[in-house]
Amino acid sequence: MEKVVAVVGLTKSYGDVKVVDDVSFSIGEGEVYGLLGPNGAGKTTTISMVMGILRPDAGEVSVGGIPHGPEEMRTKALIGFVPQQNALYEDLTAVENLHFFAKLYGIPRAEAGGRVDEVLAAVGLTDRANEAVSQYSGGMARRANIAAGLMNRPRFLVLDEPTAGVDPQSRSAILEHVRALADSGVAVLYTTHYMEEAERLCDRIGVLDDGRLVAEGTRRELVTRLGERDRIDLAVDGSAGDAARLLEALPGVHAAAAKDGGVELSVDNASELSPAIVRTLAEEGFEMRSLQVREPDLEAVFLSLTGKALRD
Amino acid sequence: MRVIAAITAKDLRQRLKDGSLLLFGLVLPLGMAFLFAHLLGDGPGDGLDIRYLVVDSDGGGLGGVFVDDVLRPLDEDGVISLEEAADTEEAEHLVEEGEADAAFLLPQGFSDTVAGGDRAVIEIVGSADSAVQVQIAREIADSFAVEADASRTAVLEALEAGADETPEALSQRVREQPAPLSLVDDTTADWRELDTATYYAAGLAYFFLFFVVMSSVTGILDERRDGTLARLLAAPVRRSAILAGKSLSATIVGAAGLFVLAAVSSLVLGSQWGPLPGVAALVVSGTLAAVGITAAVVTFSSSSEQATNRISVVAFGLGLLGGGLFPVAQLGALSVLSFATPHRWFLHGLAELGGGSFAAVLVPVLVLSAMAVVTGALSLFRLGRMLNA
Ligand SMILES: Nc1ncnc2c1ncn2[C@@H]1O[C@H](COP(=O)(O)OP(=O)(O)OP(=O)(O)O)[C@@H](O)[C@H]1O
Ligand SMILES: [Mg+2]
């Protein structure tokens, strides 16, 4: 597999805070690389530096073997960008927006029309192509945002949480499209909050926490790193945060975090520990509604690595 | 180039969908010019009506030279109408009553003061309702004072060089010379003032130009907020091209607005902007200066709202100082400061143009272009920092 993108030692501070700390990874042809991390982990900041939009304090990015930077037009032409924020001119139609981006990438007029149709079809917006983007629903605008990133038929596609706010059906279509692009040889950098997306789509995953890449590997490699650890999901009445702090002190509990009103635990052995968990909660006046032991998955990996739930 | 054109075309398309263009570009400047011209000035199309008084309390030679060789010829040419008043009080009264626009007061001992080596002062009493006429009077007096000063210096120099005449005899000789031709020339040079209808149409058009170009130039901050700037920066587009595209669309919108205003105010208000090539040069360089100044303010601002506020303050400040809203030329010291503003140079250029001298437009055009280059370079320099923030 040929390397398309190499990122080495990217670092960025705002004031005294290191928001991205020595992040390195590479992405091969046809590979989807997922950056997984909670809010504020530094995903967008990393991507901005990879794109050459933000100047890093340290570190280098190369694309197709060419050192990439803010004024390097050769590499920029190779990259497709789908920013986290919908980046379209709301007062213009989708078609007007896409033709404008086509011109920025130097796509000849004769070819641009066909490309516009192609990317609109890919995100299922052909019917509404001539409406102002301001008239779109949130999900449609997200899809138009993705279409704009595909206009230049990139060798390297960067997507920053592209499916946030998109309905499950469209999300599925988008994931399939990204997979198809990767299968055609495009290198993809993909950030997400959604565990299922990362599991389903990404060939390799980098776990980002507080600006540092704490683990990297295929889903299988990451899960294997957990060893014998199990994951337990609890539903409790009362403060989930208090319950998590309480349970974290138990011997054999590796990490505990509140999530969606419940508590998520990473433990050495679920069946041995369950009685102690039930007892402790009862003693402290928490009413437990359910306890589920889960197969090790990325969520568990994340919890075990960072001590945090992916979505707080 | 293609990218700059694409950004420009996209911006223009957006601007055309937005109503502020019509408001700032046409409705406000025309409406206000119409109002001002009718409140303050002569009717449409008329030349300027100038009525002056002179009170010659000097009785000496120099006062006589001023009256006979400077003012009378202008009267005879029909440029001004001149009356003599018996004394200062009468003159002040007549000006106050609106019977005259301004009075020249030649003080007692005027000739002797000059001959004695002191500065000559011709006092002007002006009517508040005749700003332009008063300004003209002041400039006539000033240019004569400069001439008289030069004569005085000549006398002093002659003495120092060992001329064997008495100072009185020497200055008598200088005085007896016919008024130097250059004096008359200077007077007509300063004469080039715009008529009221043109002054207000042009002044307000240029004043509102800043607001017209503002929304185009602050667009870059809107794009940063909306995330589209990230897309521009991600594309194979130079940062300077983004700035150039935005500036070009602002310039097109601004210059088109000025041209339309020039045409409409000529038709409706009887303004006389002058020959097209000169007007075009002033409009383009004047617009570039306005775009440069607003762009520089934008690169020091963190949001479009902040930039809009700052540009409004700057536009008002420069407009007031530079005479975009009312003639500042008669405000003495301020009149010098006003040359720091593009407004003053734009209006000055038009006045020169009205005086029929196309070559004289060159200096205002160069000054305006220099303002554009300096502020443009500053913006470009600041842009990198702004985009990385
Ligand atoms: N311009 C900036 N100035 C100061 N701090 C910033 C700036 N941009 C980002 N940060 C901080 O950097 C950290 C990382 O932000 P970033 O947007 O990269 O996170 P993220 O992983 O993309 O989060 P999310 O999932 O919410 O999109 C955050 O703490 C954020 O507050
Ligand atoms: Mg983000």
Coordinates of N, CA and C in Angstrom, one line a residue, chain A residues 67-211:
Chain A
P67 N 6.0 18.1 0.4 CA 5.8 18.8 1.7 C 4.6 19.8 1.5
H68 N 3.7 19.7 2.4 CA 2.4 20.4 2.2 C 2.5 21.7 3.1
G69 N 1.9 22.8 2.6 CA 1.9 24.0 3.4 C 0.8 24.9 2.8
P70 N 0.6 26.1 3.6 CA -0.4 27.0 3.2 C -0.3 27.5 1.7
E71 N 0.9 27.6 1.2 CA 1.1 28.2 -0.1 C 1.5 27.1 -1.1
E72 N 1.3 25.9 -0.8 CA 1.7 24.8 -1.7 C 0.5 24.3 -2.6
M73 N 0.5 24.9 -3.8 CA -0.7 24.7 -4.6 C -0.8 23.2 -5.1
R74 N 0.4 22.6 -5.3 CA 0.4 21.2 -5.9 C -0.3 20.2 -5.0
T75 N 0.0 20.3 -3.7 CA -0.7 19.4 -2.7 C -2.1 19.8 -2.5
K76 N -2.4 21.1 -2.4 CA -3.8 21.5 -2.2 C -4.7 21.0 -3.2
A77 N -4.2 20.9 -4.5 CA -5.1 20.5 -5.5 C -5.5 19.0 -5.3
L78 N -4.7 18.3 -4.6 CA -5.0 16.8 -4.4 C -5.9 16.5 -3.2
I79 N -6.2 17.5 -2.4 CA -7.0 17.3 -1.2 C -8.4 17.8 -1.3
G80 N -9.3 16.9 -0.9 CA -10.7 17.3 -0.8 C -11.1 17.6 0.7
F81 N -11.9 18.6 0.9 CA -12.1 19.0 2.3 C -13.6 19.1 2.6
V82 N -14.0 18.4 3.7 CA -15.3 18.5 4.2 C -15.2 19.0 5.6
P83 N -15.3 20.3 5.8 CA -15.2 20.9 7.2 C -16.3 20.5 8.1
Q84 N -16.0 20.6 9.4 CA -17.0 20.3 10.4 C -18.2 21.2 10.3
Q85 N -17.9 22.5 10.1 CA -19.0 23.5 9.9 C -19.4 23.5 8.5
N86 N -20.7 23.6 8.2 CA -21.1 23.7 6.8 C -20.5 24.9 6.2
A87 N -19.7 24.7 5.2 CA -19.0 25.8 4.6 C -19.5 26.0 3.2
L88 N -20.7 26.7 3.1 CA -21.3 27.0 1.8 C -21.9 28.4 1.8
Y89 N -22.0 29.0 0.7 CA -22.6 30.3 0.6 C -24.1 30.1 0.6
E90 N -24.7 30.5 1.7 CA -26.2 30.2 2.0 C -27.1 30.9 1.0
D91 N -26.6 32.1 0.5 CA -27.5 32.8 -0.4 C -27.4 32.3 -1.9
L92 N -26.4 31.5 -2.1 CA -26.3 30.9 -3.4 C -26.9 29.5 -3.5
T93 N -27.2 29.0 -4.7 CA -27.8 27.6 -4.7 C -26.6 26.6 -4.6
A94 N -27.0 25.3 -4.5 CA -26.0 24.3 -4.4 C -25.2 24.3 -5.7
V95 N -25.8 24.4 -6.8 CA -25.1 24.4 -8.1 C -24.2 25.6 -8.2
E96 N -24.6 26.8 -7.8 CA -23.8 27.9 -7.9 C -22.5 27.8 -7.0
N97 N -22.8 27.2 -5.8 CA -21.7 27.0 -4.9 C -20.7 26.0 -5.5
L98 N -21.2 24.9 -6.1 CA -20.3 23.9 -6.6 C -19.5 24.4 -7.8
H99 N -20.1 25.2 -8.6 CA -19.4 25.8 -9.8 C -18.3 26.7 -9.3
F100 N -18.6 27.5 -8.3 CA -17.6 28.4 -7.7 C -16.4 27.5 -7.2
F101 N -16.6 26.5 -6.5 CA -15.5 25.7 -6.0 C -14.8 25.0 -7.2
A102 N -15.5 24.6 -8.2 CA -14.9 24.1 -9.4 C -13.8 25.0 -9.9
K103 N -14.2 26.3 -10.0 CA -13.3 27.3 -10.5 C -12.1 27.5 -9.6
L104 N -12.3 27.4 -8.3 CA -11.1 27.5 -7.4 C -10.1 26.4 -7.7
Y105 N -10.6 25.2 -8.1 CA -9.7 24.1 -8.3 C -9.3 24.0 -9.8
G106 N -9.7 25.0 -10.5 CA -9.2 25.1 -11.9 C -9.8 24.0 -12.8
I107 N -11.0 23.5 -12.4 CA -11.7 22.5 -13.3 C -12.3 23.2 -14.5
P108 N -12.0 22.8 -15.7 CA -12.5 23.5 -16.9 C -14.0 23.5 -16.9
R109 N -14.5 24.6 -17.4 CA -16.0 24.8 -17.5 C -16.7 23.6 -18.1
A110 N -16.1 23.1 -19.2 CA -16.8 22.0 -19.9 C -17.0 20.8 -19.0
E111 N -16.0 20.6 -18.1 CA -16.1 19.4 -17.2 C -16.9 19.6 -16.0
A112 N -16.9 20.9 -15.6 CA -17.5 21.2 -14.3 C -19.0 20.8 -14.1
G113 N -19.8 21.0 -15.2 CA -21.2 20.6 -15.2 C -21.4 19.2 -14.8
G114 N -20.6 18.3 -15.5 CA -20.7 16.9 -15.2 C -20.3 16.5 -13.8
R115 N -19.3 17.2 -13.3 CA -18.8 16.9 -11.9 C -19.9 17.3 -10.9
V116 N -20.5 18.5 -11.2 CA -21.5 19.0 -10.3 C -22.7 17.9 -10.2
D117 N -23.1 17.5 -11.3 CA -24.2 16.4 -11.3 C -23.8 15.2 -10.6
E118 N -22.5 14.8 -10.8 CA -22.0 13.6 -10.2 C -22.0 13.7 -8.7
V119 N -21.4 14.8 -8.1 CA -21.3 14.9 -6.7 C -22.7 15.1 -6.0
L120 N -23.6 15.8 -6.7 CA -24.9 16.0 -6.2 C -25.7 14.7 -6.1
A121 N -25.5 13.8 -7.2 CA -26.1 12.5 -7.2 C -25.5 11.7 -6.0
A122 N -24.2 11.8 -5.8 CA -23.6 11.0 -4.8 C -24.2 11.3 -3.4
V123 N -24.6 12.5 -3.1 CA -25.2 12.8 -1.8 C -26.7 12.9 -1.9
G124 N -27.3 12.6 -3.0 CA -28.7 12.5 -3.1 C -29.4 13.9 -3.1
L125 N -28.8 14.9 -3.8 CA -29.4 16.2 -3.7 C -29.8 16.7 -5.1
T126 N -29.8 15.8 -6.1 CA -30.1 16.2 -7.5 C -31.4 17.0 -7.6
D127 N -32.4 16.6 -6.9 CA -33.8 17.2 -7.0 C -33.8 18.7 -6.5
R128 N -32.9 19.0 -5.5 CA -33.0 20.3 -4.9 C -31.8 21.1 -5.3
A129 N -31.1 20.8 -6.3 CA -29.8 21.4 -6.7 C -29.9 22.9 -6.9
N130 N -31.1 23.4 -7.4 CA -31.1 24.8 -7.8 C -31.8 25.6 -6.7
E131 N -31.9 25.1 -5.5 CA -32.4 25.9 -4.4 C -31.3 26.6 -3.6
A132 N -31.5 27.8 -3.1 CA -30.5 28.4 -2.2 C -30.2 27.5 -1.0
V133 N -29.0 27.4 -0.6 CA -28.6 26.5 0.5 C -29.3 26.9 1.7
S134 N -29.7 28.2 1.9 CA -30.4 28.6 3.1 C -31.8 28.0 3.2
Q135 N -32.3 27.4 2.1 CA -33.6 26.8 2.1 C -33.5 25.3 2.6
Y136 N -32.3 24.8 2.7 CA -32.1 23.4 3.0 C -32.3 23.1 4.4
S137 N -32.7 21.8 4.7 CA -32.7 21.3 6.1 C -31.3 21.1 6.5
G138 N -31.1 20.9 7.8 CA -29.8 20.7 8.4 C -29.1 19.6 7.7
G139 N -29.8 18.5 7.6 CA -29.2 17.3 7.0 C -28.8 17.5 5.5
M140 N -29.7 18.2 4.8 CA -29.4 18.4 3.4 C -28.2 19.3 3.2
A141 N -28.1 20.3 4.1 CA -26.9 21.2 4.0 C -25.6 20.4 4.3
R142 N -25.7 19.5 5.3 CA -24.5 18.6 5.5 C -24.1 17.9 4.3
R143 N -25.1 17.4 3.6 CA -24.8 16.6 2.4 C -24.2 17.5 1.3
A144 N -24.8 18.7 1.2 CA -24.2 19.6 0.2 C -22.7 19.9 0.5
N145 N -22.5 20.0 1.8 CA -21.1 20.3 2.3 C -20.2 19.2 1.9
I146 N -20.7 18.0 2.0 CA -19.8 16.8 1.5 C -19.6 16.9 0.0
A147 N -20.7 17.2 -0.7 CA -20.5 17.3 -2.2 C -19.4 18.3 -2.6
A148 N -19.4 19.4 -1.9 CA -18.3 20.4 -2.2 C -16.9 19.8 -2.1
G149 N -16.8 19.0 -1.1 CA -15.4 18.4 -0.8 C -15.0 17.4 -1.9
L150 N -16.0 16.9 -2.7 CA -15.7 15.9 -3.6 C -15.4 16.4 -5.0
M151 N -15.7 17.7 -5.2 CA -15.6 18.3 -6.5 C -14.3 18.1 -7.3
N152 N -13.2 18.1 -6.5 CA -11.9 18.1 -7.2 C -11.4 16.6 -7.3
R153 N -12.3 15.6 -7.1 CA -11.9 14.2 -7.2 C -10.6 14.0 -6.5
P154 N -10.6 14.2 -5.2 CA -9.3 14.2 -4.5 C -8.6 12.8 -4.4
R155 N -7.3 12.9 -4.2 CA -6.6 11.7 -3.9 C -6.6 11.5 -2.4
F156 N -6.8 12.6 -1.7 CA -6.8 12.5 -0.2 C -8.0 13.3 0.2
L157 N -8.9 12.6 0.9 CA -10.2 13.2 1.3 C -10.2 13.4 2.8
V158 N -10.5 14.6 3.3 CA -10.5 14.9 4.7 C -11.9 15.2 5.1
L159 N -12.5 14.5 6.1 CA -13.9 14.7 6.5 C -13.9 14.9 8.0
D160 N -14.4 16.1 8.5 CA -14.4 16.4 9.9 C -15.9 16.2 10.4
E161 N -16.2 15.1 11.0 CA -17.5 14.8 11.5 C -18.6 15.1 10.4
P162 N -18.5 14.4 9.3 CA -19.4 14.8 8.2 C -20.9 14.4 8.4
T163 N -21.1 13.5 9.3 CA -22.5 12.9 9.4 C -23.2 13.5 10.6
A164 N -22.6 14.4 11.3 CA -23.3 15.0 12.5 C -24.6 15.6 12.0
G165 N -25.7 15.2 12.6 CA -27.0 15.8 12.2 C -27.6 15.3 10.9
V166 N -27.1 14.2 10.5 CA -27.7 13.6 9.3 C -28.5 12.3 9.7
D167 N -29.7 12.1 9.0 CA -30.5 11.0 9.5 C -29.9 9.7 9.1
P168 N -30.3 8.6 9.8 CA -29.5 7.3 9.7 C -29.4 6.8 8.3
Q169 N -30.5 7.0 7.5 CA -30.5 6.5 6.1 C -29.5 7.2 5.3
S170 N -29.5 8.6 5.4 CA -28.5 9.3 4.6 C -27.1 9.0 5.1
R171 N -27.0 8.9 6.4 CA -25.6 8.6 7.0 C -25.1 7.3 6.4
S172 N -25.9 6.3 6.3 CA -25.5 5.0 5.7 C -25.1 5.2 4.3
A173 N -25.8 6.0 3.5 CA -25.4 6.3 2.1 C -24.1 7.0 2.0
I174 N -23.9 7.9 3.0 CA -22.6 8.7 3.0 C -21.5 7.7 3.3
L175 N -21.6 6.9 4.3 CA -20.6 5.9 4.6 C -20.2 5.0 3.5
E176 N -21.3 4.6 2.8 CA -21.0 3.7 1.6 C -20.3 4.4 0.6
H177 N -20.6 5.7 0.4 CA -19.9 6.4 -0.7 C -18.5 6.6 -0.3
V178 N -18.2 7.0 1.0 CA -16.8 7.1 1.4 C -16.0 5.8 1.2
R179 N -16.7 4.7 1.6 CA -16.0 3.4 1.4 C -15.7 3.2 -0.1
A180 N -16.7 3.5 -0.9 CA -16.4 3.3 -2.4 C -15.3 4.1 -2.9
L181 N -15.2 5.4 -2.4 CA -14.1 6.2 -2.8 C -12.8 5.6 -2.3
A182 N -12.7 5.1 -1.1 CA -11.5 4.5 -0.6 C -11.2 3.3 -1.5
D183 N -12.2 2.5 -1.8 CA -11.9 1.3 -2.6 C -11.4 1.7 -4.0
S184 N -11.7 2.9 -4.4 CA -11.1 3.3 -5.7 C -9.7 3.9 -5.5
G185 N -9.2 3.9 -4.3 CA -7.8 4.3 -4.1 C -7.6 5.6 -3.3
V186 N -8.7 6.3 -2.9 CA -8.6 7.6 -2.2 C -8.1 7.3 -0.8
A187 N -7.2 8.1 -0.3 CA -6.9 8.0 1.2 C -7.8 8.9 1.9
V188 N -8.4 8.4 3.0 CA -9.4 9.2 3.7 C -9.0 9.4 5.2
L189 N -9.1 10.7 5.6 CA -9.0 11.0 7.0 C -10.4 11.4 7.5
Y190 N -10.8 10.7 8.6 CA -12.2 10.8 9.0 C -12.3 11.0 10.5
T191 N -12.9 12.1 10.9 CA -13.1 12.2 12.4 C -14.6 12.0 12.7
T192 N -14.8 11.4 13.9 CA -16.2 11.1 14.3 C -16.4 11.0 15.7
H193 N -17.6 11.2 16.2 CA -18.0 10.8 17.6 C -18.6 9.5 17.6
Y194 N -19.1 9.0 16.4 CA -19.9 7.8 16.4 C -19.1 6.6 16.3
M195 N -19.1 5.8 17.4 CA -18.4 4.6 17.5 C -18.7 3.7 16.3
E196 N -20.0 3.5 16.1 CA -20.4 2.6 15.0 C -19.8 2.9 13.7
E197 N -19.7 4.3 13.4 CA -19.1 4.7 12.1 C -17.6 4.3 12.1
A198 N -16.9 4.6 13.2 CA -15.5 4.3 13.2 C -15.3 2.8 13.0
E199 N -16.2 2.0 13.7 CA -16.0 0.5 13.6 C -16.3 0.0 12.2
R200 N -17.3 0.6 11.6 CA -17.8 0.1 10.3 C -16.9 0.6 9.2
L201 N -16.4 1.8 9.3 CA -15.8 2.5 8.1 C -14.3 2.4 8.1
C202 N -13.7 2.6 9.3 CA -12.3 2.9 9.4 C -11.4 1.7 9.3
D203 N -10.4 1.7 8.5 CA -9.4 0.6 8.5 C -8.5 0.7 9.7
R204 N -8.1 1.9 10.0 CA -7.3 2.1 11.2 C -7.8 3.3 12.0
I205 N -7.6 3.3 13.3 CA -8.1 4.3 14.1 C -7.1 4.9 15.0
G206 N -7.0 6.2 15.1 CA -6.2 6.9 16.1 C -7.0 7.4 17.2
V207 N -6.7 7.1 18.4 CA -7.5 7.7 19.5 C -6.8 8.9 20.1
L208 N -7.6 10.0 20.0 CA -7.0 11.3 20.4 C -7.6 11.8 21.7
D209 N -6.8 12.1 22.6 CA -7.3 12.6 23.9 C -6.4 13.7 24.4
D210 N -7.0 14.9 24.7 CA -6.3 16.1 25.1 C -5.1 16.4 24.2
G211 N -5.3 16.2 22.9 CA -4.3 16.6 22.0 C -3.3 15.6 21.7

